[in-house]
Coordinates of C-alpha atoms in Angstrom, one line a residue:
Chain A
M1 CA 128.2 -60.0 25.3
K2 CA 125.6 -57.6 24.0
I3 CA 123.7 -58.5 20.8
V4 CA 121.5 -56.6 18.5
I5 CA 119.1 -58.6 16.3
V6 CA 118.0 -57.2 13.0
G7 CA 114.8 -59.0 12.0
A8 CA 111.8 -60.5 13.9
G9 CA 110.8 -63.3 11.6
N10 CA 111.1 -67.1 12.1
V11 CA 114.9 -67.3 12.3
A12 CA 115.3 -64.0 14.2
T13 CA 112.8 -65.0 16.8
H14 CA 114.2 -68.5 17.5
L15 CA 117.8 -67.2 17.5
A16 CA 117.0 -64.2 19.7
K17 CA 115.3 -66.4 22.3
A18 CA 118.0 -69.1 22.3
L19 CA 120.9 -66.6 22.4
N20 CA 119.3 -64.6 25.2
K21 CA 119.2 -67.7 27.4
I22 CA 123.0 -68.1 27.3
D23 CA 124.8 -66.9 30.4
D24 CA 126.6 -63.6 29.9
V25 CA 124.7 -62.9 26.7
K26 CA 122.1 -60.2 26.4
V27 CA 120.0 -59.6 23.4
A28 CA 119.7 -55.8 23.9
Q29 CA 117.8 -54.5 20.8
I30 CA 115.5 -55.8 18.1
W31 CA 114.8 -54.0 14.9
S32 CA 112.3 -55.1 12.3
N33 CA 110.8 -53.5 9.2
S34 CA 107.5 -54.2 11.1
Y35 CA 107.9 -52.2 14.4
Q36 CA 105.0 -54.2 15.8
N37 CA 106.9 -57.5 15.3
A38 CA 110.0 -56.0 16.8
L39 CA 108.0 -54.9 19.8
Q40 CA 106.5 -58.3 20.3
L41 CA 109.8 -60.1 20.1
A42 CA 111.6 -57.5 22.3
N43 CA 108.8 -57.8 24.8
D44 CA 109.2 -61.6 25.0
I45 CA 112.9 -61.4 25.9
D46 CA 113.0 -58.1 27.8
A47 CA 114.9 -56.3 25.0
L48 CA 114.4 -52.9 23.4
A49 CA 112.6 -52.6 20.1
I50 CA 114.0 -49.9 17.9
E51 CA 112.2 -48.2 15.1
N52 CA 115.2 -46.8 13.3
L53 CA 118.4 -48.7 12.4
A54 CA 120.4 -45.5 13.1
D55 CA 119.6 -46.2 16.8
I56 CA 121.6 -49.3 17.0
D57 CA 123.7 -49.6 20.2
Q58 CA 127.2 -48.8 19.0
D59 CA 128.6 -50.7 22.1
A60 CA 127.0 -54.0 21.0
D61 CA 129.5 -56.8 20.3
L62 CA 127.4 -58.4 17.6
C63 CA 124.8 -57.3 15.2
L64 CA 123.0 -60.4 13.8
I65 CA 121.0 -59.8 10.6
A66 CA 118.3 -62.4 10.2
I67 CA 116.0 -61.0 7.5
K68 CA 115.0 -62.0 4.0
D69 CA 117.9 -62.6 1.7
D70 CA 116.9 -60.0 -0.8
A71 CA 116.8 -57.3 1.9
I72 CA 120.2 -57.9 3.4
A73 CA 122.3 -55.8 1.0
A74 CA 120.1 -52.7 1.5
T75 CA 119.9 -53.1 5.3
I76 CA 123.6 -53.3 5.6
K77 CA 123.9 -49.9 4.1
K78 CA 121.8 -48.5 6.9
I79 CA 124.2 -49.7 9.6
T80 CA 127.5 -49.0 7.9
G81 CA 130.2 -48.1 10.4
F82 CA 128.8 -50.3 13.2
K83 CA 131.9 -51.1 15.2
G84 CA 131.2 -54.5 16.5
L85 CA 131.0 -57.8 14.5
V86 CA 128.2 -57.9 11.9
A87 CA 126.9 -61.3 10.8
H88 CA 124.0 -62.5 8.7
T89 CA 122.2 -65.8 9.0
S90 CA 121.6 -66.6 5.4
G91 CA 122.6 -69.8 3.5
A92 CA 122.6 -68.1 0.1
I93 CA 124.3 -64.7 0.7
P94 CA 128.1 -64.8 0.4
L95 CA 130.4 -63.2 3.1
N96 CA 131.5 -60.5 0.7
V97 CA 128.2 -58.8 0.8
F98 CA 129.8 -57.0 3.8
D99 CA 133.0 -56.0 2.0
G100 CA 134.0 -52.3 2.5
E101 CA 131.1 -51.7 5.0
F102 CA 132.5 -53.0 8.2
I103 CA 135.8 -54.0 9.9
Q104 CA 134.7 -57.3 11.2
Y105 CA 131.9 -59.5 9.7
G106 CA 130.8 -63.0 9.4
V107 CA 128.0 -65.5 8.8
F108 CA 126.0 -67.5 11.4
Y109 CA 123.8 -69.9 9.4
P110 CA 121.7 -72.4 11.3
L111 CA 120.7 -75.2 8.8
Q112 CA 117.2 -75.7 9.9
T113 CA 113.6 -74.7 9.0
F114 CA 111.9 -72.5 11.6
S115 CA 108.2 -71.8 12.2
K116 CA 107.3 -69.2 14.7
Q117 CA 104.7 -71.3 16.4
K118 CA 107.0 -74.4 16.9
E119 CA 109.7 -74.6 19.5
V120 CA 113.0 -75.9 18.3
S121 CA 116.1 -77.2 20.1
F122 CA 119.3 -75.8 18.7
N123 CA 121.3 -78.6 20.2
D124 CA 121.2 -80.8 17.0
I125 CA 121.1 -78.0 14.5
P126 CA 124.2 -77.6 12.4
I127 CA 125.5 -74.0 12.6
C128 CA 127.7 -73.0 9.7
L129 CA 130.1 -70.2 10.4
E130 CA 132.4 -67.9 8.4
A131 CA 134.2 -64.7 9.2
N132 CA 136.7 -62.3 7.7
T133 CA 138.9 -62.3 10.8
T134 CA 140.0 -65.0 13.3
D135 CA 138.7 -62.9 16.2
G136 CA 135.3 -62.7 14.5
L137 CA 135.2 -66.4 13.8
N138 CA 136.1 -67.1 17.4
L139 CA 133.4 -64.9 18.7
L140 CA 130.8 -66.7 16.5
K141 CA 132.3 -70.1 17.4
D142 CA 132.0 -69.4 21.2
L143 CA 128.4 -68.4 20.7
A144 CA 127.5 -71.3 18.4
D145 CA 129.1 -73.9 20.7
K146 CA 126.8 -72.8 23.5
L147 CA 123.8 -73.4 21.3
S148 CA 124.7 -76.5 19.3
K149 CA 127.0 -79.5 19.4
R150 CA 127.3 -79.3 15.6
V151 CA 129.3 -76.2 14.7
L152 CA 131.0 -76.1 11.3
V153 CA 133.3 -73.6 9.6
I154 CA 132.1 -73.5 6.0
D155 CA 133.0 -71.0 3.3
S156 CA 130.5 -69.1 1.2
E157 CA 130.8 -71.5 -1.8
K158 CA 130.1 -74.6 0.2
R159 CA 127.3 -72.8 2.2
K160 CA 125.6 -72.0 -1.0
I161 CA 125.7 -75.7 -1.9
L162 CA 124.3 -76.7 1.5
H163 CA 121.5 -74.2 1.1
L164 CA 120.6 -75.6 -2.3
A165 CA 120.6 -79.1 -0.9
A166 CA 118.4 -77.9 1.9
V167 CA 115.9 -76.6 -0.6
F168 CA 115.6 -80.1 -2.0
A169 CA 115.5 -81.8 1.4
C170 CA 113.2 -79.4 3.1
N171 CA 111.4 -76.8 1.0
F172 CA 110.6 -79.2 -1.9
T173 CA 109.8 -82.0 0.4
N174 CA 107.3 -79.9 2.3
H175 CA 105.8 -79.0 -1.1
L176 CA 105.4 -82.7 -1.9
Y177 CA 103.5 -83.1 1.4
A178 CA 101.3 -80.2 0.2
L179 CA 100.7 -81.9 -3.2
A180 CA 99.8 -85.1 -1.4
D181 CA 97.3 -83.1 0.6
E182 CA 96.0 -81.7 -2.6
V183 CA 95.4 -85.2 -4.0
L184 CA 93.7 -86.2 -0.8
K185 CA 91.5 -83.1 -0.6
A186 CA 90.3 -83.5 -4.1
N187 CA 88.9 -86.9 -3.0
D188 CA 87.6 -85.9 0.5
L189 CA 90.4 -87.7 2.3
N190 CA 92.2 -86.2 5.3
F191 CA 96.0 -85.4 5.4
D192 CA 96.1 -86.9 8.9
I193 CA 96.3 -90.4 7.4
L194 CA 99.7 -89.6 5.8
R195 CA 101.4 -88.2 8.9
P196 CA 102.8 -91.5 10.2
L197 CA 104.2 -92.3 6.8
I198 CA 105.8 -88.9 6.6
T199 CA 107.5 -89.4 10.0
E200 CA 108.8 -92.8 9.0
T201 CA 110.1 -91.6 5.7
A202 CA 112.2 -89.0 7.5
N203 CA 113.2 -91.5 10.2
K204 CA 114.4 -94.1 7.6
V205 CA 117.2 -91.8 6.3
Q206 CA 118.5 -91.0 9.8
N207 CA 120.6 -94.2 9.7
A208 CA 120.7 -94.9 6.0
L209 CA 121.3 -93.1 2.8
P210 CA 118.1 -92.3 0.8
L211 CA 119.3 -94.1 -2.3
A212 CA 119.4 -97.3 -0.3
V213 CA 115.9 -97.1 1.1
Q214 CA 113.9 -95.9 -2.0
T215 CA 110.6 -97.6 -2.3
G216 CA 107.5 -97.2 -4.6
P217 CA 106.4 -98.0 -8.1
A218 CA 109.2 -96.1 -9.9
I219 CA 112.1 -97.9 -8.3
R220 CA 110.4 -101.2 -8.9
N221 CA 109.7 -100.1 -12.5
D222 CA 106.1 -101.0 -11.9
L223 CA 104.7 -99.6 -15.1
A224 CA 101.1 -100.7 -14.5
T225 CA 100.9 -98.8 -11.2
M226 CA 102.5 -95.7 -12.6
Q227 CA 100.1 -95.8 -15.6
K228 CA 97.1 -96.0 -13.1
H229 CA 98.5 -93.1 -11.2
E230 CA 98.9 -91.0 -14.3
T231 CA 95.3 -91.7 -15.2
L232 CA 94.2 -90.6 -11.8
L233 CA 96.0 -87.3 -12.4
E234 CA 94.6 -86.7 -15.9
N235 CA 92.7 -83.6 -14.7
Q236 CA 95.5 -82.2 -12.7
P237 CA 98.2 -81.5 -15.3
A238 CA 100.6 -79.7 -13.0
L239 CA 100.6 -82.7 -10.6
L240 CA 100.9 -85.1 -13.6
T241 CA 104.0 -83.3 -14.8
I242 CA 105.6 -83.5 -11.4
Y243 CA 104.6 -87.2 -11.1
K244 CA 106.2 -88.0 -14.4
T245 CA 109.3 -85.9 -13.8
L246 CA 110.1 -87.5 -10.4
S247 CA 109.2 -91.0 -11.5
E248 CA 111.6 -90.7 -14.4
S249 CA 114.3 -89.4 -12.1
I250 CA 113.8 -92.3 -9.6
K251 CA 113.9 -94.8 -12.5
K252 CA 117.4 -93.5 -13.4
T253 CA 118.7 -94.5 -10.0
R254 CA 117.7 -98.2 -10.6
K255 CA 120.6 -100.5 -10.5
Chain B
M1 CA 93.6 -118.1 13.8
K2 CA 96.0 -119.7 11.3
I3 CA 97.6 -117.4 8.7
V4 CA 99.6 -118.1 5.5
I5 CA 101.8 -115.3 4.3
V6 CA 102.6 -115.2 0.5
G7 CA 105.7 -113.1 0.2
A8 CA 108.9 -112.5 2.2
G9 CA 109.7 -108.9 1.2
N10 CA 109.5 -105.8 3.4
V11 CA 105.8 -105.7 4.0
A12 CA 105.5 -109.5 4.3
T13 CA 108.3 -109.6 6.8
H14 CA 107.0 -106.9 9.1
L15 CA 103.4 -108.1 8.9
A16 CA 104.3 -111.7 9.5
K17 CA 106.3 -110.8 12.6
A18 CA 103.7 -108.4 14.0
L19 CA 100.7 -110.8 13.3
N20 CA 102.6 -113.8 14.8
K21 CA 102.9 -111.9 18.1
I22 CA 99.1 -111.6 18.5
D23 CA 97.5 -114.0 21.0
D24 CA 95.7 -116.9 19.3
V25 CA 97.2 -116.0 16.0
K26 CA 99.8 -118.3 14.3
V27 CA 101.5 -117.5 11.1
A28 CA 101.9 -121.1 9.9
Q29 CA 103.4 -120.9 6.4
I30 CA 105.5 -118.6 4.3
W31 CA 105.8 -118.8 0.6
S32 CA 108.1 -116.6 -1.5
N33 CA 109.3 -116.8 -5.1
S34 CA 112.7 -116.9 -3.4
Y35 CA 112.6 -120.1 -1.3
Q36 CA 115.7 -118.8 0.6
N37 CA 113.8 -115.7 1.7
A38 CA 110.8 -117.8 2.7
L39 CA 113.1 -120.0 4.8
Q40 CA 114.7 -117.1 6.5
L41 CA 111.4 -115.4 7.5
A42 CA 109.8 -118.7 8.4
N43 CA 112.8 -119.5 10.6
D44 CA 112.4 -116.1 12.4
I45 CA 108.9 -116.8 13.4
D46 CA 108.9 -120.6 13.8
A47 CA 106.7 -121.1 10.7
L48 CA 107.0 -123.5 7.7
A49 CA 108.5 -122.3 4.5
I50 CA 106.8 -123.8 1.4
E51 CA 108.3 -124.1 -2.0
N52 CA 105.0 -124.6 -3.9
L53 CA 101.9 -122.6 -3.6
A54 CA 99.9 -125.8 -4.1
D55 CA 101.0 -126.8 -0.6
I56 CA 99.1 -124.0 1.1
D57 CA 97.4 -125.2 4.2
Q58 CA 93.7 -125.4 3.2
D59 CA 92.7 -125.1 6.9
A60 CA 94.2 -121.7 7.2
D61 CA 91.8 -118.9 8.0
L62 CA 93.6 -116.2 6.1
C63 CA 96.0 -116.1 3.2
L64 CA 97.7 -112.7 3.1
I65 CA 99.4 -111.9 -0.2
A66 CA 102.2 -109.3 0.3
I67 CA 104.1 -109.3 -2.9
K68 CA 104.9 -106.9 -5.7
D69 CA 101.7 -105.4 -7.3
D70 CA 102.4 -106.7 -10.7
A71 CA 102.8 -110.3 -9.5
I72 CA 99.5 -110.4 -7.6
A73 CA 97.1 -111.4 -10.4
A74 CA 99.3 -114.3 -11.5
T75 CA 99.9 -115.5 -8.0
I76 CA 96.2 -115.6 -7.2
K77 CA 95.6 -118.1 -10.1
K78 CA 98.0 -120.5 -8.3
I79 CA 95.9 -120.6 -5.1
T80 CA 92.4 -120.5 -6.7
G81 CA 90.0 -122.5 -4.6
F82 CA 91.6 -121.6 -1.2
K83 CA 88.7 -121.9 1.2
G84 CA 89.7 -119.3 3.8
L85 CA 89.8 -115.6 3.4
V86 CA 92.3 -114.3 0.8
A87 CA 93.6 -110.7 1.1
H88 CA 96.3 -108.7 -0.5
T89 CA 98.2 -105.8 1.1
S90 CA 98.5 -103.5 -1.9
G91 CA 97.4 -99.9 -2.1
A92 CA 97.0 -99.9 -5.9
I93 CA 95.3 -103.2 -6.7
P94 CA 91.5 -103.1 -6.5
L95 CA 89.5 -105.7 -4.6
N96 CA 88.0 -107.1 -7.8
V97 CA 91.4 -108.7 -8.7
F98 CA 90.0 -111.6 -6.7
D99 CA 86.6 -111.8 -8.5
G100 CA 85.6 -115.3 -9.4
E101 CA 88.6 -117.0 -7.8
F102 CA 87.5 -117.2 -4.2
I103 CA 84.4 -117.0 -2.0
Q104 CA 85.8 -114.6 0.6
Y105 CA 88.4 -112.0 -0.1
G106 CA 89.6 -108.6 1.0
V107 CA 92.4 -106.0 1.3
F108 CA 94.6 -105.3 4.3
Y109 CA 96.7 -102.3 3.3
P110 CA 99.1 -100.8 5.9
L111 CA 99.9 -97.2 4.8
Q112 CA 103.5 -97.2 5.7
T113 CA 107.0 -97.6 4.2
F114 CA 108.8 -100.6 5.3
S115 CA 112.5 -101.5 5.3
K116 CA 113.7 -104.9 6.3
Q117 CA 116.4 -103.7 8.5
K118 CA 114.3 -101.2 10.5
E119 CA 111.8 -102.1 13.2
V120 CA 108.4 -100.5 12.9
S121 CA 105.6 -100.2 15.4
F122 CA 102.2 -100.9 13.8
N123 CA 100.4 -99.0 16.5
D124 CA 100.2 -95.7 14.6
I125 CA 100.1 -97.1 11.1
P126 CA 96.7 -96.6 9.4
I127 CA 95.5 -100.0 8.2
C128 CA 93.0 -99.7 5.3
L129 CA 90.5 -102.6 5.0
E130 CA 88.1 -103.8 2.4
A131 CA 86.3 -107.1 1.9
N132 CA 83.6 -108.6 -0.3
T133 CA 81.6 -110.0 2.8
T134 CA 80.8 -108.7 6.2
D135 CA 82.4 -111.8 7.8
G136 CA 85.6 -111.2 5.9
L137 CA 85.7 -107.6 6.9
N138 CA 85.1 -108.5 10.5
L139 CA 87.9 -111.0 10.5
L140 CA 90.3 -108.4 9.0
K141 CA 89.0 -105.7 11.4
D142 CA 89.6 -107.9 14.4
L143 CA 93.2 -108.6 13.3
A144 CA 93.9 -105.0 12.4
D145 CA 92.5 -103.6 15.7
K146 CA 95.1 -105.8 17.5
L147 CA 97.9 -104.2 15.5
S148 CA 96.9 -100.6 15.2
K149 CA 94.7 -97.9 16.7
R150 CA 94.0 -96.5 13.3
V151 CA 91.9 -98.9 11.3
L152 CA 89.9 -97.6 8.4
V153 CA 87.4 -99.2 6.0
I154 CA 88.2 -97.8 2.6
D155 CA 87.0 -98.9 -0.9
S156 CA 89.3 -99.6 -3.8
E157 CA 88.8 -96.2 -5.4
K158 CA 89.8 -94.2 -2.3
R159 CA 92.6 -96.6 -1.5
K160 CA 94.1 -95.9 -5.0
I161 CA 94.0 -92.2 -4.2
L162 CA 95.7 -92.8 -0.8
H163 CA 98.4 -94.8 -2.5
L164 CA 99.0 -92.1 -5.0
A165 CA 99.2 -89.4 -2.2
A166 CA 101.6 -91.7 -0.4
V167 CA 103.9 -91.8 -3.5
F168 CA 104.1 -88.0 -3.3
A169 CA 104.6 -87.9 0.5
C170 CA 107.0 -90.8 0.8
N171 CA 108.6 -92.1 -2.4
F172 CA 109.0 -88.8 -4.1
T173 CA 110.1 -87.2 -0.8
N174 CA 112.8 -89.9 -0.3
H175 CA 114.0 -89.2 -3.8
L176 CA 114.3 -85.5 -3.0
Y177 CA 116.5 -86.6 -0.1
A178 CA 118.6 -88.6 -2.6
L179 CA 118.8 -85.6 -4.9
A180 CA 120.0 -83.4 -2.0
D181 CA 122.6 -86.0 -1.3
E182 CA 123.7 -85.9 -4.9
V183 CA 124.1 -82.1 -4.7
L184 CA 126.2 -82.5 -1.5
K185 CA 128.3 -85.4 -2.9
A186 CA 129.2 -83.5 -6.0
N187 CA 130.7 -80.9 -3.6
D188 CA 132.3 -83.2 -1.0
L189 CA 129.7 -82.5 1.6
N190 CA 128.2 -85.2 3.8
F191 CA 124.4 -86.1 3.9
D192 CA 124.7 -86.1 7.7
I193 CA 124.4 -82.4 7.9
L194 CA 120.9 -82.5 6.4
R195 CA 119.5 -85.1 8.8
P196 CA 118.2 -82.7 11.5
L197 CA 116.5 -80.6 8.8
I198 CA 114.8 -83.6 7.4
T199 CA 113.5 -84.6 10.8
E200 CA 112.2 -81.1 11.5
T201 CA 110.5 -80.8 8.1
A202 CA 108.5 -84.0 8.8
N203 CA 107.8 -82.9 12.4
K204 CA 106.4 -79.5 11.3
V205 CA 103.5 -81.1 9.4
Q206 CA 102.5 -83.3 12.3
N207 CA 100.5 -80.5 13.8
A208 CA 100.1 -78.2 10.8
L209 CA 99.1 -78.5 7.1
P210 CA 102.1 -78.3 4.7
L211 CA 100.7 -75.3 2.8
A212 CA 100.8 -73.3 6.1
V213 CA 104.5 -74.0 6.9
Q214 CA 106.1 -73.7 3.4
T215 CA 109.5 -72.0 3.6
G216 CA 112.3 -71.3 1.1
P217 CA 113.1 -69.0 -1.8
A218 CA 110.1 -70.0 -4.1
I219 CA 107.4 -69.2 -1.5
R220 CA 109.1 -65.9 -0.8
N221 CA 109.4 -65.3 -4.6
D222 CA 113.1 -64.7 -4.0
L223 CA 114.2 -64.6 -7.6
A224 CA 117.8 -63.7 -6.9
T225 CA 118.4 -66.8 -4.8
M226 CA 116.5 -69.1 -7.3
Q227 CA 118.7 -67.7 -10.1
K228 CA 121.8 -68.5 -8.1
H229 CA 120.6 -72.0 -7.4
E230 CA 119.8 -72.5 -11.1
T231 CA 123.3 -71.4 -12.0
L232 CA 124.8 -73.9 -9.5
L233 CA 122.8 -76.7 -11.2
E234 CA 123.9 -75.6 -14.7
N235 CA 125.9 -78.8 -15.2
Q236 CA 123.2 -81.1 -13.7
P237 CA 120.3 -80.6 -16.2
A238 CA 118.1 -83.3 -14.6
L239 CA 118.4 -81.6 -11.2
L240 CA 117.8 -78.2 -12.8
T241 CA 114.6 -79.4 -14.4
I242 CA 113.3 -80.7 -11.1
Y243 CA 114.4 -77.5 -9.3
K244 CA 112.5 -75.3 -11.8
T245 CA 109.4 -77.6 -11.9
L246 CA 109.0 -77.7 -8.1
S247 CA 109.8 -74.0 -7.6
E248 CA 107.2 -73.0 -10.2
S249 CA 104.7 -75.3 -8.4
I250 CA 105.5 -73.7 -5.0
K251 CA 105.1 -70.2 -6.5
K252 CA 101.6 -71.1 -7.6
T253 CA 100.6 -71.6 -3.9
R254 CA 101.6 -68.1 -2.9
K255 CA 98.7 -66.1 -1.6

């Protein structure tokens, strides 16, 4: 199977490397709006970097579009008529973004957060698939099964929900880590001291539901502690608002 | 060394078990406002459950108070005059809560989230110490060094800050997991699908600062995706408020 990857960011990089390792799969071309990035990734996996989307190999079986959501629609227009299967990797973009542009198309959405510097094993990553034809779905399924033991067929509506939930569980969570760091930094304390706590907080919900393991002053309705915390945040109004909003939200989950 | 533990909740349980395993340390008594809980914990570690705080062993070297923050001040009054070292395990209560009640007192604050059902290794847990005398501090330090490789001496002001940062990094984070679960449940999707993402989100900041690894629509200023998410949350106004508040906060960190 010959694959073209459109994109050279976090998702594209990890997918290109993982896919290229599968027997009988070859990632042949990489395109990126930064040719430098395309060159670098292509170099890593012995593929060809292309500068122009018109140069896409028309014999490729799959063109995987792993770029920013808001660039997908415009990029599709530039490869209209591609004869293989075209799929994007986005949680938020519906399948019908491809309507009228291609014969076979689909979605290949790995529900994970990727950083370029950090290796990641696809084995545990849920991969959510969708396609407009059975053949297309089967092709994506064969590929996904070789990467991960958790492959799901999920339609655009449900995928949008999953993506939204992921924003809460991942993007917002990481931002809370950043706010914690901001609190520490303002008082000459190092983020390192929180790392074991962060690990354990994530570990706790691997075998339990988060509602069942909530701790802290808000769930105890410990008004005195919350009042002290609010006083500490007096000069950081943005943090104070978030503190109050989330504490109120936790209190509502008290039995 | 003979230790009395006041409390039989999450922190008390884990500390009692871990301390009792140290050579030359014996947790001799457990008190709890629930005698049943005291009995159960005492039974687990071959200690004596006491119903009345007046029955505390006056020969004990250390009385460790691991109860809800808002019960500490009143509980202290009931053991006034205890001759050994008295310490609490709270992040939010200052050392001076003990003033005038005891000769030697301190704080032994393990910066971690504990659940009764889940085993935890103290080895990596930062233990923050404070005491009113050098002897008291040394006693706590000896003990803490045997539990953990990360022992810190931190005053009440800094400990309060640490505790506040921990609320963001742990309690609020867990609540975001719960909100993600709420989003999924409302659409018949299972929390299980988010667990690998939650693990990786915590793993990513073990070797990086959270600001450097922020992902998601808000940091990309992807207005179309955020608009779609807000539409999805139209009928969940509490979630919508949190979505908007945290997205705005993330946007402010864009370079």
